[in-house]
């Protein structure tokens, strides 16, 4: 099995955070369970940790391996 690499690209780390909020129920739920000050701190951590993935063009890219499974009955 050779999992394909999928590259996600975002305009910025802030857009990455926005995407996580929009797409991940678990992420939204975890944030919502925190006080507003802690939510802000967590968002700052996500943005800070995403910065190393920003290229010279200012866009954030991160490679992910996708696992594809097919079954036939």
mmCIF file of the N, C-alpha and C atoms, coordinates in Angstrom:
data_MODEL
# 
_entry.id   MODEL 
# 
loop_
_atom_site.group_PDB 
_atom_site.id 
_atom_site.type_symbol 
_atom_site.label_atom_id 
_atom_site.label_alt_id 
_atom_site.label_comp_id 
_atom_site.label_asym_id 
_atom_site.label_entity_id 
_atom_site.label_seq_id 
_atom_site.pdbx_PDB_ins_code 
_atom_site.Cartn_x 
_atom_site.Cartn_y 
_atom_site.Cartn_z 
_atom_site.occupancy 
_atom_site.B_iso_or_equiv 
_atom_site.pdbx_formal_charge 
_atom_site.auth_seq_id 
_atom_site.auth_comp_id 
_atom_site.auth_asym_id 
_atom_site.auth_atom_id 
_atom_site.pdbx_PDB_model_num 
ATOM 1   N N  . UNK A 1 1  ? 0.847   -1.180 0.000  1.00 0.00 ? 1  UNK A N  1 
ATOM 2   C CA . UNK A 1 1  ? 0.000   0.000  0.000  1.00 0.00 ? 1  UNK A CA 1 
ATOM 3   C C  . UNK A 1 1  ? 0.888   1.237  0.000  1.00 0.00 ? 1  UNK A C  1 
ATOM 4   N N  . UNK A 1 2  ? 0.658   2.123  -0.917 1.00 0.00 ? 2  UNK A N  1 
ATOM 5   C CA . UNK A 1 2  ? 1.363   3.390  -0.967 1.00 0.00 ? 2  UNK A CA 1 
ATOM 6   C C  . UNK A 1 2  ? 0.338   4.506  -0.847 1.00 0.00 ? 2  UNK A C  1 
ATOM 7   N N  . UNK A 1 3  ? 0.215   5.058  0.378  1.00 0.00 ? 3  UNK A N  1 
ATOM 8   C CA . UNK A 1 3  ? -0.786  6.115  0.543  1.00 0.00 ? 3  UNK A CA 1 
ATOM 9   C C  . UNK A 1 3  ? -0.395  7.364  -0.239 1.00 0.00 ? 3  UNK A C  1 
ATOM 10  N N  . UNK A 1 4  ? -1.354  7.936  -0.973 1.00 0.00 ? 4  UNK A N  1 
ATOM 11  C CA . UNK A 1 4  ? -1.051  9.158  -1.717 1.00 0.00 ? 4  UNK A CA 1 
ATOM 12  C C  . UNK A 1 4  ? -0.890  10.336 -0.764 1.00 0.00 ? 4  UNK A C  1 
ATOM 13  N N  . UNK A 1 5  ? -0.054  11.280 -1.155 1.00 0.00 ? 5  UNK A N  1 
ATOM 14  C CA . UNK A 1 5  ? 0.116   12.500 -0.376 1.00 0.00 ? 5  UNK A CA 1 
ATOM 15  C C  . UNK A 1 5  ? -0.839  13.552 -0.923 1.00 0.00 ? 5  UNK A C  1 
ATOM 16  N N  . UNK A 1 6  ? -1.588  14.157 -0.023 1.00 0.00 ? 6  UNK A N  1 
ATOM 17  C CA . UNK A 1 6  ? -2.521  15.228 -0.367 1.00 0.00 ? 6  UNK A CA 1 
ATOM 18  C C  . UNK A 1 6  ? -2.005  16.499 0.299  1.00 0.00 ? 6  UNK A C  1 
ATOM 19  N N  . UNK A 1 7  ? -1.847  17.552 -0.480 1.00 0.00 ? 7  UNK A N  1 
ATOM 20  C CA . UNK A 1 7  ? -1.376  18.820 0.065  1.00 0.00 ? 7  UNK A CA 1 
ATOM 21  C C  . UNK A 1 7  ? -2.558  19.763 0.242  1.00 0.00 ? 7  UNK A C  1 
ATOM 22  N N  . UNK A 1 8  ? -2.747  20.197 1.483  1.00 0.00 ? 8  UNK A N  1 
ATOM 23  C CA . UNK A 1 8  ? -3.769  21.198 1.766  1.00 0.00 ? 8  UNK A CA 1 
ATOM 24  C C  . UNK A 1 8  ? -3.108  22.560 1.700  1.00 0.00 ? 8  UNK A C  1 
ATOM 25  N N  . UNK A 1 9  ? -3.795  23.524 1.096  1.00 0.00 ? 9  UNK A N  1 
ATOM 26  C CA . UNK A 1 9  ? -3.246  24.867 0.937  1.00 0.00 ? 9  UNK A CA 1 
ATOM 27  C C  . UNK A 1 9  ? -4.266  25.880 1.432  1.00 0.00 ? 9  UNK A C  1 
ATOM 28  N N  . UNK A 1 10 ? -3.770  26.836 2.208  1.00 0.00 ? 10 UNK A N  1 
ATOM 29  C CA . UNK A 1 10 ? -4.617  27.876 2.777  1.00 0.00 ? 10 UNK A CA 1 
ATOM 30  C C  . UNK A 1 10 ? -3.958  29.227 2.535  1.00 0.00 ? 10 UNK A C  1 
ATOM 31  N N  . UNK A 1 11 ? -4.756  30.278 2.479  1.00 0.00 ? 11 UNK A N  1 
ATOM 32  C CA . UNK A 1 11 ? -4.227  31.623 2.264  1.00 0.00 ? 11 UNK A CA 1 
ATOM 33  C C  . UNK A 1 11 ? -3.302  32.056 3.389  1.00 0.00 ? 11 UNK A C  1 
ATOM 34  N N  . UNK A 1 12 ? -3.557  31.537 4.604  1.00 0.00 ? 12 UNK A N  1 
ATOM 35  C CA . UNK A 1 12 ? -2.786  31.961 5.777  1.00 0.00 ? 12 UNK A CA 1 
ATOM 36  C C  . UNK A 1 12 ? -3.068  31.001 6.927  1.00 0.00 ? 12 UNK A C  1 
ATOM 37  N N  . UNK A 1 13 ? -2.285  31.056 7.997  1.00 0.00 ? 13 UNK A N  1 
ATOM 38  C CA . UNK A 1 13 ? -2.594  30.254 9.178  1.00 0.00 ? 13 UNK A CA 1 
ATOM 39  C C  . UNK A 1 13 ? -3.977  30.598 9.762  1.00 0.00 ? 13 UNK A C  1 
ATOM 40  N N  . UNK A 1 14 ? -4.360  31.860 9.656  1.00 0.00 ? 14 UNK A N  1 
ATOM 41  C CA . UNK A 1 14 ? -5.683  32.260 10.148 1.00 0.00 ? 14 UNK A CA 1 
ATOM 42  C C  . UNK A 1 14 ? -6.790  31.588 9.347  1.00 0.00 ? 14 UNK A C  1 
ATOM 43  N N  . UNK A 1 15 ? -6.586  31.458 8.035  1.00 0.00 ? 15 UNK A N  1 
ATOM 44  C CA . UNK A 1 15 ? -7.577  30.772 7.189  1.00 0.00 ? 15 UNK A CA 1 
ATOM 45  C C  . UNK A 1 15 ? -7.596  29.272 7.494  1.00 0.00 ? 15 UNK A C  1 
ATOM 46  N N  . UNK A 1 16 ? -6.435  28.721 7.844  1.00 0.00 ? 16 UNK A N  1 
ATOM 47  C CA . UNK A 1 16 ? -6.383  27.326 8.272  1.00 0.00 ? 16 UNK A CA 1 
ATOM 48  C C  . UNK A 1 16 ? -7.238  27.136 9.517  1.00 0.00 ? 16 UNK A C  1 
ATOM 49  N N  . UNK A 1 17 ? -7.078  28.025 10.498 1.00 0.00 ? 17 UNK A N  1 
ATOM 50  C CA . UNK A 1 17 ? -7.887  27.956 11.717 1.00 0.00 ? 17 UNK A CA 1 
ATOM 51  C C  . UNK A 1 17 ? -9.370  28.060 11.384 1.00 0.00 ? 17 UNK A C  1 
ATOM 52  N N  . UNK A 1 18 ? -9.716  28.968 10.511 1.00 0.00 ? 18 UNK A N  1 
ATOM 53  C CA . UNK A 1 18 ? -11.108 29.134 10.101 1.00 0.00 ? 18 UNK A CA 1 
ATOM 54  C C  . UNK A 1 18 ? -11.642 27.844 9.468  1.00 0.00 ? 18 UNK A C  1 
ATOM 55  N N  . UNK A 1 19 ? -10.818 27.221 8.647  1.00 0.00 ? 19 UNK A N  1 
ATOM 56  C CA . UNK A 1 19 ? -11.208 25.966 8.012  1.00 0.00 ? 19 UNK A CA 1 
ATOM 57  C C  . UNK A 1 19 ? -11.446 24.866 9.049  1.00 0.00 ? 19 UNK A C  1 
ATOM 58  N N  . UNK A 1 20 ? -10.554 24.775 10.018 1.00 0.00 ? 20 UNK A N  1 
ATOM 59  C CA . UNK A 1 20 ? -10.716 23.768 11.089 1.00 0.00 ? 20 UNK A CA 1 
ATOM 60  C C  . UNK A 1 20 ? -12.023 24.005 11.834 1.00 0.00 ? 20 UNK A C  1 
ATOM 61  N N  . UNK A 1 21 ? -12.304 25.267 12.118 1.00 0.00 ? 21 UNK A N  1 
ATOM 62  C CA . UNK A 1 21 ? -13.549 25.602 12.808 1.00 0.00 ? 21 UNK A CA 1 
ATOM 63  C C  . UNK A 1 21 ? -14.758 25.190 11.972 1.00 0.00 ? 21 UNK A C  1 
ATOM 64  N N  . UNK A 1 22 ? -14.706 25.472 10.674 1.00 0.00 ? 22 UNK A N  1 
ATOM 65  C CA . UNK A 1 22 ? -15.833 25.175 9.787  1.00 0.00 ? 22 UNK A CA 1 
ATOM 66  C C  . UNK A 1 22 ? -16.033 23.681 9.564  1.00 0.00 ? 22 UNK A C  1 
ATOM 67  N N  . UNK A 1 23 ? -14.926 22.930 9.453  1.00 0.00 ? 23 UNK A N  1 
ATOM 68  C CA . UNK A 1 23 ? -15.026 21.536 9.026  1.00 0.00 ? 23 UNK A CA 1 
ATOM 69  C C  . UNK A 1 23 ? -15.008 20.507 10.150 1.00 0.00 ? 23 UNK A C  1 
ATOM 70  N N  . UNK A 1 24 ? -14.493 20.860 11.302 1.00 0.00 ? 24 UNK A N  1 
ATOM 71  C CA . UNK A 1 24 ? -14.308 19.866 12.350 1.00 0.00 ? 24 UNK A CA 1 
ATOM 72  C C  . UNK A 1 24 ? -15.263 20.076 13.524 1.00 0.00 ? 24 UNK A C  1 
ATOM 73  N N  . UNK A 1 25 ? -16.240 19.210 13.605 1.00 0.00 ? 25 UNK A N  1 
ATOM 74  C CA . UNK A 1 25 ? -17.184 19.262 14.728 1.00 0.00 ? 25 UNK A CA 1 
ATOM 75  C C  . UNK A 1 25 ? -16.444 19.112 16.047 1.00 0.00 ? 25 UNK A C  1 
ATOM 76  N N  . UNK A 1 26 ? -15.499 18.172 16.109 1.00 0.00 ? 26 UNK A N  1 
ATOM 77  C CA . UNK A 1 26 ? -14.750 17.943 17.350 1.00 0.00 ? 26 UNK A CA 1 
ATOM 78  C C  . UNK A 1 26 ? -13.972 19.185 17.768 1.00 0.00 ? 26 UNK A C  1 
ATOM 79  N N  . UNK A 1 27 ? -13.357 19.851 16.803 1.00 0.00 ? 27 UNK A N  1 
ATOM 80  C CA . UNK A 1 27 ? -12.594 21.068 17.114 1.00 0.00 ? 27 UNK A CA 1 
ATOM 81  C C  . UNK A 1 27 ? -13.529 22.155 17.634 1.00 0.00 ? 27 UNK A C  1 
ATOM 82  N N  . UNK A 1 28 ? -14.652 22.363 16.945 1.00 0.00 ? 28 UNK A N  1 
ATOM 83  C CA . UNK A 1 28 ? -15.618 23.375 17.383 1.00 0.00 ? 28 UNK A CA 1 
ATOM 84  C C  . UNK A 1 28 ? -16.131 23.078 18.777 1.00 0.00 ? 28 UNK A C  1 
ATOM 85  N N  . UNK A 1 29 ? -16.443 21.816 19.035 1.00 0.00 ? 29 UNK A N  1 
ATOM 86  C CA . UNK A 1 29 ? -16.960 21.414 20.336 1.00 0.00 ? 29 UNK A CA 1 
ATOM 87  C C  . UNK A 1 29 ? -15.922 21.629 21.426 1.00 0.00 ? 29 UNK A C  1 
ATOM 88  N N  . UNK A 1 30 ? -14.683 21.252 21.149 1.00 0.00 ? 30 UNK A N  1 
ATOM 89  C CA . UNK A 1 30 ? -13.615 21.423 22.136 1.00 0.00 ? 30 UNK A CA 1 
ATOM 90  C C  . UNK A 1 30 ? -13.405 22.902 22.450 1.00 0.00 ? 30 UNK A C  1 
ATOM 91  N N  . UNK A 1 31 ? -13.399 23.747 21.423 1.00 0.00 ? 31 UNK A N  1 
ATOM 92  C CA . UNK A 1 31 ? -13.246 25.184 21.659 1.00 0.00 ? 31 UNK A CA 1 
ATOM 93  C C  . UNK A 1 31 ? -14.421 25.746 22.443 1.00 0.00 ? 31 UNK A C  1 
ATOM 94  N N  . UNK A 1 32 ? -15.616 25.351 22.044 1.00 0.00 ? 32 UNK A N  1 
ATOM 95  C CA . UNK A 1 32 ? -16.820 25.883 22.688 1.00 0.00 ? 32 UNK A CA 1 
ATOM 96  C C  . UNK A 1 32 ? -16.898 25.527 24.168 1.00 0.00 ? 32 UNK A C  1 
ATOM 97  N N  . UNK A 1 33 ? -16.243 24.451 24.557 1.00 0.00 ? 33 UNK A N  1 
ATOM 98  C CA . UNK A 1 33 ? -16.300 24.026 25.952 1.00 0.00 ? 33 UNK A CA 1 
ATOM 99  C C  . UNK A 1 33 ? -15.376 24.851 26.851 1.00 0.00 ? 33 UNK A C  1 
ATOM 100 N N  . UNK A 1 34 ? -14.585 25.747 26.239 1.00 0.00 ? 34 UNK A N  1 
ATOM 101 C CA . UNK A 1 34 ? -13.620 26.552 26.992 1.00 0.00 ? 34 UNK A CA 1 
ATOM 102 C C  . UNK A 1 34 ? -14.142 27.980 27.200 1.00 0.00 ? 34 UNK A C  1 
ATOM 103 N N  . UNK A 1 35 ? -13.625 28.631 28.220 1.00 0.00 ? 35 UNK A N  1 
ATOM 104 C CA . UNK A 1 35 ? -13.941 30.038 28.448 1.00 0.00 ? 35 UNK A CA 1 
ATOM 105 C C  . UNK A 1 35 ? -13.370 30.864 27.302 1.00 0.00 ? 35 UNK A C  1 
ATOM 106 N N  . UNK A 1 36 ? -13.956 32.022 27.006 1.00 0.00 ? 36 UNK A N  1 
ATOM 107 C CA . UNK A 1 36 ? -13.485 32.839 25.882 1.00 0.00 ? 36 UNK A CA 1 
ATOM 108 C C  . UNK A 1 36 ? -11.982 33.134 25.907 1.00 0.00 ? 36 UNK A C  1 
ATOM 109 N N  . UNK A 1 37 ? -11.411 33.389 27.064 1.00 0.00 ? 37 UNK A N  1 
ATOM 110 C CA . UNK A 1 37 ? -9.976  33.670 27.142 1.00 0.00 ? 37 UNK A CA 1 
ATOM 111 C C  . UNK A 1 37 ? -9.160  32.443 26.720 1.00 0.00 ? 37 UNK A C  1 
ATOM 112 N N  . UNK A 1 38 ? -9.569  31.264 27.154 1.00 0.00 ? 38 UNK A N  1 
ATOM 113 C CA . UNK A 1 38 ? -8.873  30.034 26.770 1.00 0.00 ? 38 UNK A CA 1 
ATOM 114 C C  . UNK A 1 38 ? -9.073  29.755 25.282 1.00 0.00 ? 38 UNK A C  1 
ATOM 115 N N  . UNK A 1 39 ? -10.253 30.037 24.748 1.00 0.00 ? 39 UNK A N  1 
ATOM 116 C CA . UNK A 1 39 ? -10.488 29.870 23.313 1.00 0.00 ? 39 UNK A CA 1 
ATOM 117 C C  . UNK A 1 39 ? -9.493  30.715 22.522 1.00 0.00 ? 39 UNK A C  1 
ATOM 118 N N  . UNK A 1 40 ? -9.324  31.969 22.937 1.00 0.00 ? 40 UNK A N  1 
ATOM 119 C CA . UNK A 1 40 ? -8.395  32.872 22.257 1.00 0.00 ? 40 UNK A CA 1 
ATOM 120 C C  . UNK A 1 40 ? -6.968  32.336 22.317 1.00 0.00 ? 40 UNK A C  1 
ATOM 121 N N  . UNK A 1 41 ? -6.565  31.836 23.494 1.00 0.00 ? 41 UNK A N  1 
ATOM 122 C CA . UNK A 1 41 ? -5.220  31.292 23.648 1.00 0.00 ? 41 UNK A CA 1 
ATOM 123 C C  . UNK A 1 41 ? -5.010  30.062 22.763 1.00 0.00 ? 41 UNK A C  1 
ATOM 124 N N  . UNK A 1 42 ? -6.002  29.193 22.709 1.00 0.00 ? 42 UNK A N  1 
ATOM 125 C CA . UNK A 1 42 ? -5.894  27.998 21.873 1.00 0.00 ? 42 UNK A CA 1 
ATOM 126 C C  . UNK A 1 42 ? -5.797  28.366 20.393 1.00 0.00 ? 42 UNK A C  1 
ATOM 127 N N  . UNK A 1 43 ? -6.581  29.349 19.993 1.00 0.00 ? 43 UNK A N  1 
ATOM 128 C CA . UNK A 1 43 ? -6.516  29.799 18.601 1.00 0.00 ? 43 UNK A CA 1 
ATOM 129 C C  . UNK A 1 43 ? -5.140  30.382 18.287 1.00 0.00 ? 43 UNK A C  1 
ATOM 130 N N  . UNK A 1 44 ? -4.565  31.120 19.226 1.00 0.00 ? 44 UNK A N  1 
ATOM 131 C CA . UNK A 1 44 ? -3.222  31.667 19.034 1.00 0.00 ? 44 UNK A CA 1 
ATOM 132 C C  . UNK A 1 44 ? -2.189  30.552 18.880 1.00 0.00 ? 44 UNK A C  1 
ATOM 133 N N  . UNK A 1 45 ? -2.343  29.479 19.650 1.00 0.00 ? 45 UNK A N  1 
ATOM 134 C CA . UNK A 1 45 ? -1.416  28.346 19.555 1.00 0.00 ? 45 UNK A CA 1 
ATOM 135 C C  . UNK A 1 45 ? -1.525  27.682 18.183 1.00 0.00 ? 45 UNK A C  1 
ATOM 136 N N  . UNK A 1 46 ? -2.736  27.467 17.713 1.00 0.00 ? 46 UNK A N  1 
ATOM 137 C CA . UNK A 1 46 ? -2.926  26.837 16.397 1.00 0.00 ? 46 UNK A CA 1 
ATOM 138 C C  . UNK A 1 46 ? -2.261  27.693 15.321 1.00 0.00 ? 46 UNK A C  1 
ATOM 139 N N  . UNK A 1 47 ? -2.487  28.998 15.368 1.00 0.00 ? 47 UNK A N  1 
ATOM 140 C CA . UNK A 1 47 ? -1.898  29.898 14.370 1.00 0.00 ? 47 UNK A CA 1 
ATOM 141 C C  . UNK A 1 47 ? -0.378  29.885 14.471 1.00 0.00 ? 47 UNK A C  1 
ATOM 142 N N  . UNK A 1 48 ? 0.153   29.957 15.665 1.00 0.00 ? 48 UNK A N  1 
ATOM 143 C CA . UNK A 1 48 ? 1.613   29.962 15.856 1.00 0.00 ? 48 UNK A CA 1 
ATOM 144 C C  . UNK A 1 48 ? 2.238   28.667 15.336 1.00 0.00 ? 48 UNK A C  1 
ATOM 145 N N  . UNK A 1 49 ? 1.616   27.527 15.653 1.00 0.00 ? 49 UNK A N  1 
ATOM 146 C CA . UNK A 1 49 ? 2.164   26.235 15.227 1.00 0.00 ? 49 UNK A CA 1 
ATOM 147 C C  . UNK A 1 49 ? 2.021   26.016 13.725 1.00 0.00 ? 49 UNK A C  1 
ATOM 148 N N  . UNK A 1 50 ? 1.106   26.736 13.080 1.00 0.00 ? 50 UNK A N  1 
ATOM 149 C CA . UNK A 1 50 ? 0.929   26.615 11.630 1.00 0.00 ? 50 UNK A CA 1 
ATOM 150 C C  . UNK A 1 50 ? 1.933   27.468 10.855 1.00 0.00 ? 50 UNK A C  1 
ATOM 151 N N  . UNK A 1 51 ? 2.493   28.473 11.480 1.00 0.00 ? 51 UNK A N  1 
ATOM 152 C CA . UNK A 1 51 ? 3.398   29.404 10.782 1.00 0.00 ? 51 UNK A CA 1 
ATOM 153 C C  . UNK A 1 51 ? 4.591   28.734 10.084 1.00 0.00 ? 51 UNK A C  1 
ATOM 154 N N  . UNK A 1 52 ? 5.201   27.678 10.649 1.00 0.00 ? 52 UNK A N  1 
ATOM 155 C CA . UNK A 1 52 ? 6.323   27.049 9.925  1.00 0.00 ? 52 UNK A CA 1 
ATOM 156 C C  . UNK A 1 52 ? 5.934   26.467 8.559  1.00 0.00 ? 52 UNK A C  1 
ATOM 157 N N  . UNK A 1 53 ? 4.653   26.315 8.317  1.00 0.00 ? 53 UNK A N  1 
ATOM 158 C CA . UNK A 1 53 ? 4.186   25.749 7.049  1.00 0.00 ? 53 UNK A CA 1 
ATOM 159 C C  . UNK A 1 53 ? 3.846   26.825 6.025  1.00 0.00 ? 53 UNK A C  1 
ATOM 160 N N  . UNK A 1 54 ? 4.160   28.073 6.341  1.00 0.00 ? 54 UNK A N  1 
ATOM 161 C CA . UNK A 1 54 ? 3.907   29.178 5.423  1.00 0.00 ? 54 UNK A CA 1 
ATOM 162 C C  . UNK A 1 54 ? 5.118   29.348 4.517  1.00 0.00 ? 54 UNK A C  1 
ATOM 163 N N  . UNK A 1 55 ? 4.857   29.405 3.214  1.00 0.00 ? 55 UNK A N  1 
ATOM 164 C CA . UNK A 1 55 ? 5.930   29.570 2.238  1.00 0.00 ? 55 UNK A CA 1 
ATOM 165 C C  . UNK A 1 55 ? 6.263   31.032 2.010  1.00 0.00 ? 55 UNK A C  1 
ATOM 166 N N  . UNK A 1 56 ? 7.226   31.260 1.140  1.00 0.00 ? 56 UNK A N  1 
ATOM 167 C CA . UNK A 1 56 ? 7.664   32.620 0.808  1.00 0.00 ? 56 UNK A CA 1 
ATOM 168 C C  . UNK A 1 56 ? 6.532   33.447 0.208  1.00 0.00 ? 56 UNK A C  1 
ATOM 169 N N  . UNK A 1 57 ? 5.551   32.768 -0.383 1.00 0.00 ? 57 UNK A N  1 
ATOM 170 C CA . UNK A 1 57 ? 4.417   33.460 -0.985 1.00 0.00 ? 57 UNK A CA 1 
ATOM 171 C C  . UNK A 1 57 ? 3.332   33.803 0.039  1.00 0.00 ? 57 UNK A C  1 
ATOM 172 N N  . UNK A 1 58 ? 3.552   33.428 1.304  1.00 0.00 ? 58 UNK A N  1 
ATOM 173 C CA . UNK A 1 58 ? 2.594   33.744 2.365  1.00 0.00 ? 58 UNK A CA 1 
ATOM 174 C C  . UNK A 1 58 ? 1.495   32.717 2.546  1.00 0.00 ? 58 UNK A C  1 
ATOM 175 N N  . UNK A 1 59 ? 1.457   31.712 1.686  1.00 0.00 ? 59 UNK A N  1 
ATOM 176 C CA . UNK A 1 59 ? 0.413   30.689 1.770  1.00 0.00 ? 59 UNK A CA 1 
ATOM 177 C C  . UNK A 1 59 ? 0.881   29.540 2.646  1.00 0.00 ? 59 UNK A C  1 
ATOM 178 N N  . UNK A 1 60 ? -0.056  28.958 3.360  1.00 0.00 ? 60 UNK A N  1 
ATOM 179 C CA . UNK A 1 60 ? 0.248   27.820 4.222  1.00 0.00 ? 60 UNK A CA 1 
ATOM 180 C C  . UNK A 1 60 ? -0.055  26.524 3.472  1.00 0.00 ? 60 UNK A C  1 
ATOM 181 N N  . UNK A 1 61 ? 0.895   25.598 3.519  1.00 0.00 ? 61 UNK A N  1 
ATOM 182 C CA . UNK A 1 61 ? 0.705   24.295 2.882  1.00 0.00 ? 61 UNK A CA 1 
ATOM 183 C C  . UNK A 1 61 ? 1.114   23.208 3.866  1.00 0.00 ? 61 UNK A C  1 
ATOM 184 N N  . UNK A 1 62 ? 0.320   22.160 3.914  1.00 0.00 ? 62 UNK A N  1 
ATOM 185 C CA . UNK A 1 62 ? 0.713   21.017 4.745  1.00 0.00 ? 62 UNK A CA 1 
ATOM 186 C C  . UNK A 1 62 ? 0.358   19.739 3.991  1.00 0.00 ? 62 UNK A C  1 
ATOM 187 N N  . UNK A 1 63 ? 1.321   18.831 3.976  1.00 0.00 ? 63 UNK A N  1 
ATOM 188 C CA . UNK A 1 63 ? 1.135   17.544 3.312  1.00 0.00 ? 63 UNK A CA 1 
ATOM 189 C C  . UNK A 1 63 ? 0.502   16.559 4.283  1.00 0.00 ? 63 UNK A C  1 
ATOM 190 N N  . UNK A 1 64 ? -0.393  15.761 3.761  1.00 0.00 ? 64 UNK A N  1 
ATOM 191 C CA . UNK A 1 64 ? -1.077  14.732 4.536  1.00 0.00 ? 64 UNK A CA 1 
ATOM 192 C C  . UNK A 1 64 ? -1.087  13.458 3.725  1.00 0.00 ? 64 UNK A C  1 
ATOM 193 N N  . UNK A 1 65 ? -1.014  12.345 4.409  1.00 0.00 ? 65 UNK A N  1 
ATOM 194 C CA . UNK A 1 65 ? -1.146  11.073 3.710  1.00 0.00 ? 65 UNK A CA 1 
ATOM 195 C C  . UNK A 1 65 ? -2.585  10.606 3.834  1.00 0.00 ? 65 UNK A C  1 
ATOM 196 N N  . UNK A 1 66 ? -3.148  10.243 2.712  1.00 0.00 ? 66 UNK A N  1 
ATOM 197 C CA . UNK A 1 66 ? -4.517  9.750  2.676  1.00 0.00 ? 66 UNK A CA 1 
ATOM 198 C C  . UNK A 1 66 ? -4.488  8.227  2.626  1.00 0.00 ? 66 UNK A C  1 
ATOM 199 N N  . UNK A 1 67 ? -5.336  7.608  3.402  1.00 0.00 ? 67 UNK A N  1 
ATOM 200 C CA . UNK A 1 67 ? -5.474  6.151  3.361  1.00 0.00 ? 67 UNK A CA 1 
ATOM 201 C C  . UNK A 1 67 ? -6.776  5.826  2.631  1.00 0.00 ? 67 UNK A C  1 
ATOM 202 N N  . UNK A 1 68 ? -6.643  5.188  1.505  1.00 0.00 ? 68 UNK A N  1 
ATOM 203 C CA . UNK A 1 68 ? -7.804  4.847  0.690  1.00 0.00 ? 68 UNK A CA 1 
ATOM 204 C C  . UNK A 1 68 ? -8.054  3.344  0.778  1.00 0.00 ? 68 UNK A C  1 
ATOM 205 N N  . UNK A 1 69 ? -9.275  2.995  1.069  1.00 0.00 ? 69 UNK A N  1 
ATOM 206 C CA . UNK A 1 69 ? -9.640  1.592  1.209  1.00 0.00 ? 69 UNK A CA 1 
ATOM 207 C C  . UNK A 1 69 ? -10.847 1.317  0.306  1.00 0.00 ? 69 UNK A C  1 
ATOM 208 N N  . UNK A 1 70 ? -10.783 0.209  -0.370 1.00 0.00 ? 70 UNK A N  1 
ATOM 209 C CA . UNK A 1 70 ? -11.891 -0.201 -1.228 1.00 0.00 ? 70 UNK A CA 1 
ATOM 210 C C  . UNK A 1 70 ? -12.237 -1.646 -0.908 1.00 0.00 ? 70 UNK A C  1 
ATOM 211 N N  . UNK A 1 71 ? -13.492 -1.907 -0.794 1.00 0.00 ? 71 UNK A N  1 
ATOM 212 C CA . UNK A 1 71 ? -13.924 -3.277 -0.529 1.00 0.00 ? 71 UNK A CA 1 
ATOM 213 C C  . UNK A 1 71 ? -15.065 -3.638 -1.497 1.00 0.00 ? 71 UNK A C  1 
ATOM 214 N N  . UNK A 1 72 ? -15.050 -4.871 -1.895 1.00 0.00 ? 72 UNK A N  1 
ATOM 215 C CA . UNK A 1 72 ? -16.094 -5.369 -2.787 1.00 0.00 ? 72 UNK A CA 1 
ATOM 216 C C  . UNK A 1 72 ? -16.758 -6.553 -2.130 1.00 0.00 ? 72 UNK A C  1 
ATOM 217 N N  . UNK A 1 73 ? -18.045 -6.630 -2.286 1.00 0.00 ? 73 UNK A N  1 
ATOM 218 C CA . UNK A 1 73 ? -18.748 -7.796 -1.728 1.00 0.00 ? 73 UNK A CA 1 
ATOM 219 C C  . UNK A 1 73 ? -19.295 -8.656 -2.806 1.00 0.00 ? 73 UNK A C  1 
# 
